[in-house]
JSON list of C-alpha atoms in Angstrom, two decimals:
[
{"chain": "E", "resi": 1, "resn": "UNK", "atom": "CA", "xyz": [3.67, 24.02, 47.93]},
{"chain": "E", "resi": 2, "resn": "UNK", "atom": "CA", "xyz": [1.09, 26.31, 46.64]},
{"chain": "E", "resi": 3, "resn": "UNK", "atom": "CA", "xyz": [-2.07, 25.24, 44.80]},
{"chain": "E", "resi": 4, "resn": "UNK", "atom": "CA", "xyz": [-0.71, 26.64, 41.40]},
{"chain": "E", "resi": 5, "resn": "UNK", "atom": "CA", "xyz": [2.16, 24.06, 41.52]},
{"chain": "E", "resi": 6, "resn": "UNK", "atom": "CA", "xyz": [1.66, 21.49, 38.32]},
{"chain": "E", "resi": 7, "resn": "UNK", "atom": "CA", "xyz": [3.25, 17.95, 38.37]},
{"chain": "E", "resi": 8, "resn": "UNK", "atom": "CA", "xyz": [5.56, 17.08, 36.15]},
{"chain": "E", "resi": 9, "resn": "UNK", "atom": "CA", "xyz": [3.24, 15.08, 34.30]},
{"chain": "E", "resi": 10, "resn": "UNK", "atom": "CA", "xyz": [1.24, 18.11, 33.54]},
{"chain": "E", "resi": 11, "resn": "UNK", "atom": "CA", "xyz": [4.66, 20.34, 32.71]},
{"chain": "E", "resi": 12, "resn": "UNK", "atom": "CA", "xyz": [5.38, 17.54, 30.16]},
{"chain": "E", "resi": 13, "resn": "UNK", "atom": "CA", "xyz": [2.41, 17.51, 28.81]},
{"chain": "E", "resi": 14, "resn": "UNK", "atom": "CA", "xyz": [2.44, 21.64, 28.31]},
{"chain": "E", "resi": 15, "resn": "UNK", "atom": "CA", "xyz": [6.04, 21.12, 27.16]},
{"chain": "E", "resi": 16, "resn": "UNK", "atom": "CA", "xyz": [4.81, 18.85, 25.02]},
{"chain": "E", "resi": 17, "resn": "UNK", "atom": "CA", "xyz": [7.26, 16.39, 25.85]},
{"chain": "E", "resi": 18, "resn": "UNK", "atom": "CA", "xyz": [4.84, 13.87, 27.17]},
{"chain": "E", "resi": 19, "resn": "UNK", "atom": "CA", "xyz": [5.22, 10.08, 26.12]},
{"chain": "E", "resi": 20, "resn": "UNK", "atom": "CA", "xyz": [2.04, 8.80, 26.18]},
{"chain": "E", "resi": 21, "resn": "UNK", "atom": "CA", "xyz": [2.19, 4.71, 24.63]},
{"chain": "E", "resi": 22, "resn": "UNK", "atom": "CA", "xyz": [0.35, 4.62, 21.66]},
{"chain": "E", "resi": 23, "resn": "UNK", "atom": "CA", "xyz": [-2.34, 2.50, 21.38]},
{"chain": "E", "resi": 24, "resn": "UNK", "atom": "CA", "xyz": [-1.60, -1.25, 19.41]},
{"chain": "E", "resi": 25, "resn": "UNK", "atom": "CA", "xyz": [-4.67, -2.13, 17.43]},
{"chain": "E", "resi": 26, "resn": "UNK", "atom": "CA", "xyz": [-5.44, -6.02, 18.14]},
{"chain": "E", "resi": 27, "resn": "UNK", "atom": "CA", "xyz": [-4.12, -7.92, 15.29]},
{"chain": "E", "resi": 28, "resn": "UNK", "atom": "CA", "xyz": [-7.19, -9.61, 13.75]},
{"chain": "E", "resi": 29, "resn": "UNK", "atom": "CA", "xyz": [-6.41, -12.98, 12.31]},
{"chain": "E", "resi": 30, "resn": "UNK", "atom": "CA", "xyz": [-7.33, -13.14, 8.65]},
{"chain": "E", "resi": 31, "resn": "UNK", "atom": "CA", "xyz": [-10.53, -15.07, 7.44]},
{"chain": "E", "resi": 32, "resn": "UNK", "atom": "CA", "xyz": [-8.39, -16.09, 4.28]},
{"chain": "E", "resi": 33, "resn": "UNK", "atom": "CA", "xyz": [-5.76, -19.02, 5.20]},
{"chain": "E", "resi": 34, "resn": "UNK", "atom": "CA", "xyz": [-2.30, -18.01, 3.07]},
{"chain": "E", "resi": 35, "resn": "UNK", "atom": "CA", "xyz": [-1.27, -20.63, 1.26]},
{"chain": "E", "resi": 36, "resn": "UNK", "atom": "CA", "xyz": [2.00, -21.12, -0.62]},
{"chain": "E", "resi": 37, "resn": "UNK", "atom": "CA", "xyz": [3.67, -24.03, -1.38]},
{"chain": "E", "resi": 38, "resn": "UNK", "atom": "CA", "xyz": [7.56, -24.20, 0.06]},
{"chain": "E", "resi": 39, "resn": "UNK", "atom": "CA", "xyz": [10.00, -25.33, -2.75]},
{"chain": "E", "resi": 40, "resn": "UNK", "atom": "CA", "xyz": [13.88, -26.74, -0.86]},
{"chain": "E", "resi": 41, "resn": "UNK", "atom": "CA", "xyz": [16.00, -27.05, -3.86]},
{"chain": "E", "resi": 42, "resn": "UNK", "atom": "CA", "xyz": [19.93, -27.90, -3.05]},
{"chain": "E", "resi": 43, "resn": "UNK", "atom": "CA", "xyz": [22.02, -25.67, -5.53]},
{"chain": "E", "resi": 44, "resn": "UNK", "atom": "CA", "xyz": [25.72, -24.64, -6.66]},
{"chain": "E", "resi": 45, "resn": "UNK", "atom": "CA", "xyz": [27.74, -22.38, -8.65]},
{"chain": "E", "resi": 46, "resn": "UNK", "atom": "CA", "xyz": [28.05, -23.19, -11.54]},
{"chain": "E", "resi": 47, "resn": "UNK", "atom": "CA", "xyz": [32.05, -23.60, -11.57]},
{"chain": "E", "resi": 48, "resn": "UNK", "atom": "CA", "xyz": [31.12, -25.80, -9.08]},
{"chain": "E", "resi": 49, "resn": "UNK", "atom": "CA", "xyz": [31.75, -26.63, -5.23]},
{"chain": "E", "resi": 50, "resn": "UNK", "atom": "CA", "xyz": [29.78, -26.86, -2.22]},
{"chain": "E", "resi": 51, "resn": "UNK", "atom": "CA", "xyz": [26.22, -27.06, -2.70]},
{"chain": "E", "resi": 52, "resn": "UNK", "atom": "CA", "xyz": [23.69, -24.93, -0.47]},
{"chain": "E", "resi": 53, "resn": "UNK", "atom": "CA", "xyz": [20.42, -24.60, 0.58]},
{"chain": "E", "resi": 54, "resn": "UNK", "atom": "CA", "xyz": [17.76, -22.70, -1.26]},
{"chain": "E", "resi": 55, "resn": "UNK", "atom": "CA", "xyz": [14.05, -21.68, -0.87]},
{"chain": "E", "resi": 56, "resn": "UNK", "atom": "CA", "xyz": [11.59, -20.77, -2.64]},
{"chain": "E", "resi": 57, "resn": "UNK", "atom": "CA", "xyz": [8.05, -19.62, -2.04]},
{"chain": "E", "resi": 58, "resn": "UNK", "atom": "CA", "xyz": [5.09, -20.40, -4.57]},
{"chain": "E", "resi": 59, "resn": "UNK", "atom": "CA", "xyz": [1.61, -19.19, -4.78]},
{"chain": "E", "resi": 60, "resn": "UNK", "atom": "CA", "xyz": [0.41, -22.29, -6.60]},
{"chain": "E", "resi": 61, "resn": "UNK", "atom": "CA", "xyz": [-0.55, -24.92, -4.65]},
{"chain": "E", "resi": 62, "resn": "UNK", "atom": "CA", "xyz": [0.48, -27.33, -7.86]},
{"chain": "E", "resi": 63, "resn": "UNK", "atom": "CA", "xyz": [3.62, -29.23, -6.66]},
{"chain": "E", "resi": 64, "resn": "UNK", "atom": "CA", "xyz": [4.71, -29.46, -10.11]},
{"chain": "E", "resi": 65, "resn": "UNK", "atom": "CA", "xyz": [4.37, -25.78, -11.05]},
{"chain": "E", "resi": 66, "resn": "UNK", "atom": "CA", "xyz": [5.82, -24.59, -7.75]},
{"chain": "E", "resi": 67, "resn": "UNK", "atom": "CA", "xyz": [8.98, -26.87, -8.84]},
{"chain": "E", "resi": 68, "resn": "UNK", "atom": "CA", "xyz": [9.23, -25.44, -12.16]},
{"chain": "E", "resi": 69, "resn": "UNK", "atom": "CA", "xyz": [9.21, -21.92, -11.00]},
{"chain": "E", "resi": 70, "resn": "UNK", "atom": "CA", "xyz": [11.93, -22.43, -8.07]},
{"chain": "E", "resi": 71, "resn": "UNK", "atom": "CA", "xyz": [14.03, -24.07, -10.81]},
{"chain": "E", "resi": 72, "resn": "UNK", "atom": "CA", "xyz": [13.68, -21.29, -13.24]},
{"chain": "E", "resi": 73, "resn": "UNK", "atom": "CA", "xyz": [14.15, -18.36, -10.11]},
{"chain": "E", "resi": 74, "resn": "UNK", "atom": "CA", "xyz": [17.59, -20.67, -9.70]},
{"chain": "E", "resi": 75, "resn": "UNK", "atom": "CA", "xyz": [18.61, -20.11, -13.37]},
{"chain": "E", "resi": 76, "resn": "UNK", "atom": "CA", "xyz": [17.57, -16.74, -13.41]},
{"chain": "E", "resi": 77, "resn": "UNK", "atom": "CA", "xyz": [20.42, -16.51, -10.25]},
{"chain": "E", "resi": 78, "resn": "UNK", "atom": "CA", "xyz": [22.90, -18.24, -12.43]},
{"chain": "E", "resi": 79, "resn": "UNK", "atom": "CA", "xyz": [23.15, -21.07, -9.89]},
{"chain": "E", "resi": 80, "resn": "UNK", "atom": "CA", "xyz": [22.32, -24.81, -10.92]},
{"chain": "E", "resi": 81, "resn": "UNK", "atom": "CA", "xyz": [20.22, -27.31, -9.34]},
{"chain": "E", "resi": 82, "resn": "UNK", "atom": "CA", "xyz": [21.99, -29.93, -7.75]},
{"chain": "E", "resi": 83, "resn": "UNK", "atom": "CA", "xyz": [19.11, -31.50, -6.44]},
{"chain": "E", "resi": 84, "resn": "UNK", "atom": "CA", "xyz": [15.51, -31.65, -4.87]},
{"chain": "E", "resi": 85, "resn": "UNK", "atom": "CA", "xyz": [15.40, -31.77, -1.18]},
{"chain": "E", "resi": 86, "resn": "UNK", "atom": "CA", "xyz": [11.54, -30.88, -0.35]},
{"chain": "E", "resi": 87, "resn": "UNK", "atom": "CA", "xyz": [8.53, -29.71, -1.79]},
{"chain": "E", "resi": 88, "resn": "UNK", "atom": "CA", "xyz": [6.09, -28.87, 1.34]},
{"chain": "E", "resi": 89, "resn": "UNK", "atom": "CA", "xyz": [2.40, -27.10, 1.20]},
{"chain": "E", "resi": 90, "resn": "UNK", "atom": "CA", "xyz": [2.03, -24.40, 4.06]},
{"chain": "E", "resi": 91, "resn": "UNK", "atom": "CA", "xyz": [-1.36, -22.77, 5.25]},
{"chain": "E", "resi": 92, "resn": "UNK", "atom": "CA", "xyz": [-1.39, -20.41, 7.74]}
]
């Protein structure tokens, strides 16, 4: 081989055809906690049948409030609430 020769990682890189990994910043961890408050209601149709499972995320850290506005996302779905399963306040 002569001197002039270039390796393939140089051809790729005149080619520009070179991979090079791009760099991941660190993921910094927040100084603010998030907070929401996890709303498990247990719903139907309202023609009736099987109830199911449904969740709801709320910014307000009042149990009560975070209630009222899963119950009013359900009626905006046309759904029903069949009942209450959980009411949970999650900080991350």
């Amino acid at each position: 081989m002569s001197s002039n020769s270039l390796t393939e990682d140089e051809m790729r890189k005149a080619l520009g055809l070179a991979t090079t990994p791009e760099p991941t910043k660190p993921r910094i961890k927040s100084p603010i906690p998030i907070r929401y408050t996890l709303v498990t209601l247990s719903v139907r149709k309202p023609a009736g049948g099987l109830p199911f499972r449904y969740e709801y995320q709320s910014r307000s850290m009042s149990s009560l409030e975070a209630q009222l506005e899963a119950e009013k996302a359900v009626r905006e779905e046309r759904l029903e609430v069949w009942a209450v399963l959980d009411i949970k306040q999650i900080e991350r």
